[in-house]
Short mmCIF file of C-alpha atoms and ligand atoms in Angstrom, two decimals:
data_model
loop_
_atom_site.label_atom_id
_atom_site.label_comp_id
_atom_site.label_asym_id
_atom_site.label_seq_id
_atom_site.Cartn_x
_atom_site.Cartn_y
_atom_site.Cartn_z
CA UNK A 1 -45.83 -38.29 -10.79
CA UNK A 2 -45.39 -37.95 -6.99
CA UNK A 3 -41.99 -36.88 -5.64
CA UNK A 4 -40.68 -37.47 -1.95
CA UNK A 5 -37.87 -35.47 -0.70
CA UNK A 6 -35.29 -37.44 0.65
CA UNK A 7 -32.65 -35.89 3.16
CA UNK A 8 -29.60 -38.29 5.30
CA UNK A 9 -27.18 -37.60 7.20
CA UNK A 10 -23.87 -39.84 7.75
CA UNK A 11 -23.59 -41.57 11.00
CA UNK A 12 -20.48 -43.30 9.20
CA UNK A 13 -17.91 -42.32 6.84
CA UNK A 14 -19.31 -43.75 3.50
CA UNK A 15 -17.40 -45.15 0.92
CA UNK A 16 -18.82 -45.69 -2.68
CA UNK A 17 -16.12 -46.76 -4.69
CA UNK A 18 -15.25 -46.49 -8.38
CA UNK A 19 -13.51 -49.76 -8.50
CA UNK A 20 -9.70 -49.22 -9.73
CA UNK A 21 -8.84 -45.53 -10.23
CA UNK A 22 -6.22 -44.06 -8.59
CA UNK A 23 -5.93 -40.35 -7.77
CA UNK A 24 -2.75 -38.72 -6.36
CA UNK A 25 -2.15 -40.27 -3.07
CA UNK A 26 -5.45 -42.18 -2.87
CA UNK A 27 -5.68 -46.06 -3.92
CA UNK A 28 -9.64 -46.47 -3.49
CA UNK A 29 -11.41 -43.37 -5.07
CA UNK A 30 -15.39 -42.33 -4.79
CA UNK A 31 -17.69 -41.52 -7.15
CA UNK A 32 -17.94 -38.31 -7.81
CA UNK A 33 -20.52 -36.18 -10.19
CA UNK A 34 -18.71 -35.81 -13.92
CA UNK A 35 -19.29 -32.10 -13.66
CA UNK A 36 -19.24 -30.47 -10.21
CA UNK A 37 -16.55 -33.17 -9.19
CA UNK A 38 -18.06 -33.59 -5.93
CA UNK A 39 -18.51 -37.12 -4.17
CA UNK A 40 -22.00 -38.47 -4.21
CA UNK A 41 -24.24 -41.67 -3.52
CA UNK A 42 -25.28 -42.63 -6.88
CA UNK A 43 -28.96 -43.19 -7.48
CA UNK A 44 -28.47 -46.90 -8.39
CA UNK A 45 -26.67 -47.50 -4.90
CA UNK A 46 -29.46 -45.73 -3.42
CA UNK A 47 -32.22 -47.86 -4.75
CA UNK A 48 -30.56 -51.44 -4.63
CA UNK A 49 -30.09 -50.80 -1.20
CA UNK A 50 -33.71 -49.76 -0.45
CA UNK A 51 -35.01 -52.71 -2.78
CA UNK A 52 -32.80 -54.84 -0.24
CA UNK A 53 -34.36 -53.77 2.90
CA UNK A 54 -37.88 -53.75 1.41
CA UNK A 55 -37.36 -56.89 0.70
CA UNK A 56 -36.15 -57.74 4.08
CA UNK A 57 -38.51 -55.97 5.78
CA UNK A 58 -41.08 -58.01 3.96
CA UNK A 59 -39.40 -61.67 4.29
CA UNK A 60 -38.97 -61.02 8.21
CA UNK A 61 -42.44 -60.10 8.84
CA UNK A 62 -43.54 -63.40 7.27
CA UNK A 63 -44.38 -65.82 10.26
CA UNK A 64 -41.95 -68.40 10.48
CA UNK A 65 -43.20 -71.10 8.26
CA UNK A 66 -44.59 -69.18 5.57
CA UNK A 67 -40.74 -68.00 5.35
CA UNK A 68 -39.13 -70.84 4.87
CA UNK A 69 -42.24 -72.50 2.38
CA UNK A 70 -43.23 -69.55 -0.10
CA UNK A 71 -45.65 -71.85 -1.47
CA UNK A 72 -47.63 -72.40 1.51
CA UNK A 73 -48.87 -69.06 1.22
CA UNK A 74 -51.04 -69.12 -1.79
CA UNK A 75 -54.14 -70.16 -0.63
CA UNK A 76 -54.33 -68.30 2.63
CA UNK A 77 -55.83 -65.40 3.75
CA UNK A 78 -53.25 -62.24 3.21
CA UNK A 79 -53.30 -60.98 6.91
CA UNK A 80 -52.84 -64.59 8.12
CA UNK A 81 -49.82 -64.63 6.66
CA UNK A 82 -47.83 -61.97 8.70
CA UNK A 83 -47.34 -61.88 12.56
CA UNK A 84 -48.27 -58.09 12.24
CA UNK A 85 -48.78 -56.64 8.95
CA UNK A 86 -48.23 -52.81 8.19
CA UNK A 87 -50.80 -51.94 5.17
CA UNK A 88 -48.34 -52.35 2.95
CA UNK A 89 -47.74 -55.72 3.50
CA UNK A 90 -51.15 -56.90 2.77
CA UNK A 91 -50.64 -56.16 -1.07
CA UNK A 92 -52.19 -59.11 -2.81
CA UNK A 93 -49.17 -60.02 -4.68
CA UNK A 94 -46.83 -60.05 -1.54
CA UNK A 95 -47.86 -63.84 -1.26
CA UNK A 96 -45.53 -64.67 -4.21
CA UNK A 97 -42.54 -62.51 -2.29
CA UNK A 98 -38.90 -64.25 -2.04
CA UNK A 99 -35.61 -63.35 -0.51
CA UNK A 100 -34.60 -63.43 -4.08
CA UNK A 101 -36.99 -60.39 -4.97
CA UNK A 102 -34.28 -58.40 -3.47
CA UNK A 103 -31.54 -58.97 -5.67
CA UNK A 104 -30.71 -58.98 -9.73
CA UNK A 105 -32.82 -61.09 -11.15
CA UNK A 106 -31.14 -64.57 -11.67
CA UNK A 107 -33.72 -66.12 -13.88
CA UNK A 108 -34.63 -63.18 -16.30
CA UNK A 109 -36.00 -65.31 -18.63
CA UNK A 110 -38.79 -67.10 -17.20
CA UNK A 111 -41.95 -65.58 -16.57
CA UNK A 112 -45.08 -67.69 -14.68
CA UNK A 113 -48.14 -66.53 -16.83
CA UNK A 114 -49.95 -69.27 -14.74
CA UNK A 115 -49.13 -68.75 -10.90
CA UNK A 116 -50.22 -72.30 -10.24
CA UNK A 117 -47.60 -73.55 -11.93
CA UNK A 118 -44.74 -71.49 -10.46
CA UNK A 119 -42.29 -73.11 -8.18
CA UNK A 120 -41.71 -70.11 -6.12
CA UNK A 121 -38.37 -71.44 -4.66
CA UNK A 122 -36.64 -71.95 -8.15
CA UNK A 123 -37.47 -68.57 -10.01
CA UNK A 124 -35.90 -65.38 -9.69
CA UNK A 125 -37.67 -62.16 -9.45
CA UNK A 126 -41.51 -63.19 -8.24
CA UNK A 127 -42.88 -60.56 -10.53
CA UNK A 128 -46.06 -59.83 -8.59
CA UNK A 129 -45.28 -58.49 -5.27
CA UNK A 130 -44.61 -54.65 -3.79
CA UNK A 131 -40.90 -54.77 -3.98
CA UNK A 132 -41.02 -55.86 -7.53
CA UNK A 133 -43.53 -53.87 -8.79
CA UNK A 134 -42.18 -50.96 -7.28
CA UNK A 135 -38.47 -51.71 -8.55
CA UNK A 136 -39.35 -53.28 -11.46
CA UNK A 137 -38.10 -56.68 -13.00
CA UNK A 138 -37.92 -57.97 -16.44
CA UNK A 139 -38.96 -61.58 -17.46
CA UNK A 140 -38.90 -63.18 -21.17
CA UNK A 141 -42.21 -62.38 -22.43
CA UNK A 142 -42.97 -59.51 -19.88
CA UNK A 143 -40.79 -57.02 -18.15
CA UNK A 144 -42.06 -53.66 -16.21
CA UNK A 145 -40.30 -50.66 -15.02
CA UNK A 146 -40.76 -50.02 -11.56
CA UNK A 147 -42.71 -47.59 -10.06
CA UNK A 148 -40.35 -45.60 -7.95
CA UNK A 149 -37.07 -43.49 -9.43
CA UNK A 150 -34.35 -42.68 -7.39
CA UNK A 151 -32.31 -40.01 -7.93
CA UNK A 152 -28.83 -39.34 -6.71
CA UNK A 153 -27.92 -38.61 -3.11
CA UNK A 154 -25.95 -35.27 -3.24
CA UNK A 155 -24.25 -33.71 -0.76
CA UNK A 156 -25.94 -29.98 0.59
CA UNK A 157 -24.38 -29.66 3.50
CA UNK A 158 -20.48 -30.44 4.33
CA UNK A 159 -19.11 -30.82 8.00
CA UNK A 160 -15.75 -28.88 8.42
CA UNK A 161 -13.59 -28.70 11.40
CA UNK A 162 -13.42 -25.08 12.22
CA UNK A 163 -12.01 -23.05 15.41
CA UNK A 164 -15.68 -22.34 16.20
CA UNK A 165 -16.43 -26.03 16.20
CA UNK A 166 -17.65 -28.23 13.63
CA UNK A 167 -19.33 -26.43 10.64
CA UNK A 168 -21.14 -27.65 7.79
CA UNK A 169 -20.63 -25.91 4.73
CA UNK A 170 -22.71 -24.76 1.70
CA UNK A 171 -23.28 -22.94 -1.58
CA UNK A 172 -26.07 -21.04 -3.47
CA UNK A 173 -25.77 -23.23 -6.13
CA UNK A 174 -25.53 -26.87 -3.68
CA UNK A 175 -28.93 -25.18 -2.18
CA UNK A 176 -30.62 -24.49 -5.42
CA UNK A 177 -29.80 -27.79 -6.60
CA UNK A 178 -31.75 -29.44 -3.33
CA UNK A 179 -34.71 -26.84 -4.26
CA UNK A 180 -33.75 -24.41 -1.74
CA UNK A 181 -34.58 -21.36 -3.76
CA UNK A 182 -34.20 -18.05 -1.88
CA UNK A 183 -34.52 -14.72 -3.76
CA UNK A 184 -32.84 -12.67 -2.07
CA UNK A 185 -29.49 -14.05 -1.15
CA UNK A 186 -26.67 -13.66 -2.55
CA UNK A 187 -23.51 -15.76 -2.93
CA UNK A 188 -20.13 -15.16 -1.48
CA UNK A 189 -17.47 -13.82 -3.72
CA UNK A 190 -14.00 -14.26 -4.00
CA UNK A 191 -12.54 -15.98 -1.10
CA UNK A 192 -15.10 -14.25 1.18
CA UNK A 193 -17.27 -16.55 3.06
CA UNK A 194 -21.07 -15.81 4.74
CA UNK A 195 -21.19 -17.23 8.34
CA UNK A 196 -25.00 -17.59 8.58
CA UNK A 197 -26.18 -15.91 12.04
CA UNK A 198 -28.27 -13.25 13.69
CA UNK A 199 -25.09 -11.74 15.39
CA UNK A 200 -23.11 -9.00 13.16
CA UNK A 201 -19.67 -10.31 13.12
CA UNK A 202 -16.64 -10.34 10.36
CA UNK A 203 -13.55 -12.27 11.27
CA UNK A 204 -11.57 -14.68 9.49
CA UNK A 205 -12.58 -18.63 9.91
CA UNK A 206 -10.52 -21.62 9.20
CA UNK A 207 -12.12 -24.31 6.83
CA UNK A 208 -9.68 -27.24 7.49
CA UNK A 209 -6.49 -26.05 6.19
CA UNK A 210 -7.96 -22.81 4.59
CA UNK A 211 -8.46 -19.47 6.45
CA UNK A 212 -11.27 -17.49 5.00
CA UNK A 213 -12.26 -14.05 5.84
CA UNK A 214 -15.90 -13.92 6.65
CA UNK A 215 -18.60 -11.58 7.19
CA UNK A 216 -22.18 -13.02 8.85
CA UNK A 217 -25.80 -13.02 7.02
CA UNK A 218 -29.09 -13.54 8.48
CA UNK A 219 -30.26 -15.87 5.75
CA UNK A 220 -33.02 -18.12 6.33
CA UNK A 221 -31.71 -21.00 4.74
CA UNK A 222 -32.57 -23.02 8.23
CA UNK A 223 -36.37 -22.53 7.34
CA UNK A 224 -36.01 -24.70 4.86
CA UNK A 225 -34.66 -27.51 6.49
CA UNK A 226 -36.50 -30.53 7.57
CA UNK A 227 -36.70 -30.27 11.50
CA UNK A 228 -34.79 -33.55 11.95
CA UNK A 229 -31.99 -32.05 9.96
CA UNK A 230 -32.06 -28.36 11.44
CA UNK A 231 -31.29 -29.89 14.92
CA UNK A 232 -27.73 -30.90 13.81
CA UNK A 233 -26.99 -28.04 11.67
CA UNK A 234 -28.62 -24.66 13.50
CA UNK A 235 -26.43 -21.90 13.67
CA UNK A 236 -23.55 -23.40 12.15
CA UNK A 237 -24.23 -23.18 8.44
CA UNK A 238 -21.15 -21.07 6.17
CA UNK A 239 -22.07 -20.71 2.94
CA UNK A 240 -18.89 -20.31 0.59
CA UNK A 241 -18.68 -19.46 -3.40
CA UNK A 242 -19.78 -22.11 -5.44
CA UNK A 243 -16.57 -22.11 -7.64
CA UNK A 244 -14.67 -22.69 -3.90
CA UNK A 245 -17.36 -25.52 -2.83
CA UNK A 246 -15.72 -28.50 -4.75
CA UNK A 247 -12.43 -27.71 -3.64
CA UNK A 248 -12.63 -27.71 0.22
CA UNK A 249 -14.98 -30.84 -0.12
CA UNK A 250 -12.56 -32.52 -1.91
CA UNK A 251 -9.71 -31.37 0.80
CA UNK A 252 -11.74 -32.05 3.53
CA UNK A 253 -12.65 -36.06 2.74
CA UNK A 254 -11.82 -38.45 4.96
CA UNK A 255 -8.52 -40.88 3.90
CA UNK A 256 -7.84 -43.87 5.76
CA UNK A 257 -4.87 -45.79 5.25
CA UNK A 258 -5.12 -49.44 5.58
CA UNK A 259 -2.96 -52.94 5.22
CA UNK A 260 -4.29 -55.94 3.53
CA UNK A 261 -4.16 -59.03 5.60
CA UNK A 262 -2.99 -62.06 4.31
CA UNK A 263 -5.87 -64.66 4.70
CA UNK A 264 -3.56 -67.68 5.58
CA UNK A 265 -0.95 -66.22 7.90
CA UNK A 266 -3.50 -63.46 9.41
CA UNK A 267 -0.18 -60.88 8.78
CA UNK A 268 0.21 -58.07 7.02
CA UNK A 269 0.95 -58.62 3.22
CA UNK A 270 3.97 -57.39 1.95
CA UNK A 271 3.66 -54.03 0.01
CA UNK A 272 0.04 -54.22 0.71
CA UNK A 273 -0.43 -50.54 2.50
CA UNK A 274 -3.53 -48.75 0.52
CA UNK A 275 -5.58 -45.46 1.36
CA UNK A 276 -9.11 -45.25 1.09
CA UNK A 277 -11.30 -41.92 0.53
CA UNK A 278 -14.61 -41.37 1.95
CA UNK A 279 -17.32 -39.12 2.50
CA UNK A 280 -17.09 -37.93 6.53
CA UNK A 281 -19.57 -38.64 9.07
CA UNK A 282 -22.05 -35.97 9.53
CA UNK A 283 -22.12 -35.15 5.92
CA UNK A 284 -25.73 -34.31 4.60
CA UNK A 285 -27.31 -35.57 1.51
CA UNK A 286 -30.85 -34.72 -0.53
CA UNK A 287 -32.34 -36.48 -3.22
CA UNK A 288 -35.76 -37.43 -4.60
CA UNK A 289 -37.71 -40.61 -4.87
CA UNK A 290 -40.76 -40.29 -7.98
CA UNK A 291 -42.89 -42.35 -7.89
CA UNK A 292 -45.24 -42.68 -11.23
CA UNK A 293 -48.81 -43.26 -11.21
CA UNK A 294 -49.85 -46.87 -12.83
CA UNK A 295 -53.51 -47.19 -13.84
CA UNK A 296 -55.20 -49.42 -11.27
CA UNK A 297 -56.05 -52.05 -13.89
CA UNK A 298 -52.36 -52.96 -13.97
CA UNK A 299 -52.71 -54.34 -10.84
CA UNK A 300 -50.42 -51.90 -9.41
CA UNK A 301 -49.70 -51.33 -5.82
CA UNK A 302 -50.96 -48.02 -4.63
CA UNK A 303 -48.39 -45.44 -4.13
CA UNK A 304 -49.14 -44.80 -0.46
CA UNK A 305 -48.33 -48.60 0.16
CA UNK A 306 -45.33 -47.60 -1.78
CA UNK A 307 -44.53 -44.93 0.42
CA UNK A 308 -45.16 -46.71 3.64
CA UNK A 309 -42.79 -49.60 2.44
CA UNK A 310 -40.08 -47.07 1.10
CA UNK A 311 -40.29 -45.33 4.64
CA UNK A 312 -40.14 -48.53 6.45
CA UNK A 313 -37.38 -49.69 4.42
CA UNK A 314 -35.44 -46.38 5.27
CA UNK A 315 -34.51 -47.44 9.09
CA UNK A 316 -32.36 -50.10 8.03
CA UNK A 317 -30.02 -47.83 6.63
CA UNK A 318 -29.21 -46.81 10.44
CA UNK A 319 -27.99 -50.18 11.25
CA UNK A 320 -26.75 -51.94 7.74
CA UNK A 321 -25.73 -48.67 5.71
CA UNK A 322 -25.34 -48.22 2.23
CA UNK A 323 -21.70 -48.91 0.06
CA UNK A 324 -18.10 -50.74 0.58
CA UNK A 325 -16.72 -51.31 3.78
CA UNK A 326 -20.01 -51.78 5.66
CA UNK A 327 -17.94 -54.42 7.82
CA UNK A 328 -15.51 -51.63 8.93
CA UNK A 329 -17.80 -49.35 10.53
CA UNK A 330 -18.58 -47.63 6.86
CA UNK A 331 -21.73 -47.01 5.46
CA UNK A 332 -24.51 -45.84 8.40
CA UNK A 333 -26.85 -43.46 7.72
CA UNK A 334 -29.87 -41.99 8.83
CA UNK A 335 -32.81 -41.18 5.97
CA UNK A 336 -35.54 -39.01 6.20
CA UNK A 337 -38.12 -39.66 3.73
ZN1 LIG X 1 -41.16 -60.24 -6.09
#
């Protein structure tokens, strides 16, 4: 089992709704971890979007004619099908790939044992391409679990406005969840927090509306981080007690008020004011993608191809995002694999 570490940073607020619960003043609430109460991006959303973007990348690389007529791809040399094939695109089964491989299978009960009889435009998942092999598919007489398993993306650093500018809070436990285990660091106790810095200082710091005493600690947390993430939060980390982190994060989420628009009149509907909460821009998440080695005889793509596909597909999150309300400026994030 190989594991790819994933860091991501929200470049827009991120909204992944629970569909219907109202908590306090918020109508549209976001998904939270049931134990920690911390907002998160569920692994299912992460995997679903990754599947879509992988398919999009593959389909857009086909030459015009082959994109339109999947049946014409069968006899061709795989290299000929693409304008500029990346290595993972040359995987033999990709000649069967369809845009439909992106979504949920709309025809799970048909399986084409005999490829020649398949009418590509009418089937659900093709079950042969690298996307189907990576993310899994199921058909009547055959179902196959994917190669890739996506964890939730959990918050590891959360931006909070302070007198010192924006600082990113975390806790010893959040770092440990992300595999950053530093033996010689203590967790702050009570209401005290640690500002991570080389300078020796003590004072108070406001984390949102909460004013707390701090002392500085020279903990090597940044050394454990990937360069892309490190450059944003260098000298701006605040370690807070584990029992305070959920409270601070939940009271510093972005809450937006919107109005439902009547599609016929274009005017606001009566009593149509609603509020939505979202994970703010600048939040940094951590997760992983595990890749399961399968016997070669199983006709599976090699893990290096799968990894290359995931890295290519990850770039789409910067423009198309994840979660709800993406057409209203939500959801874009940078993903670092
Ligand atoms: Zn497919």
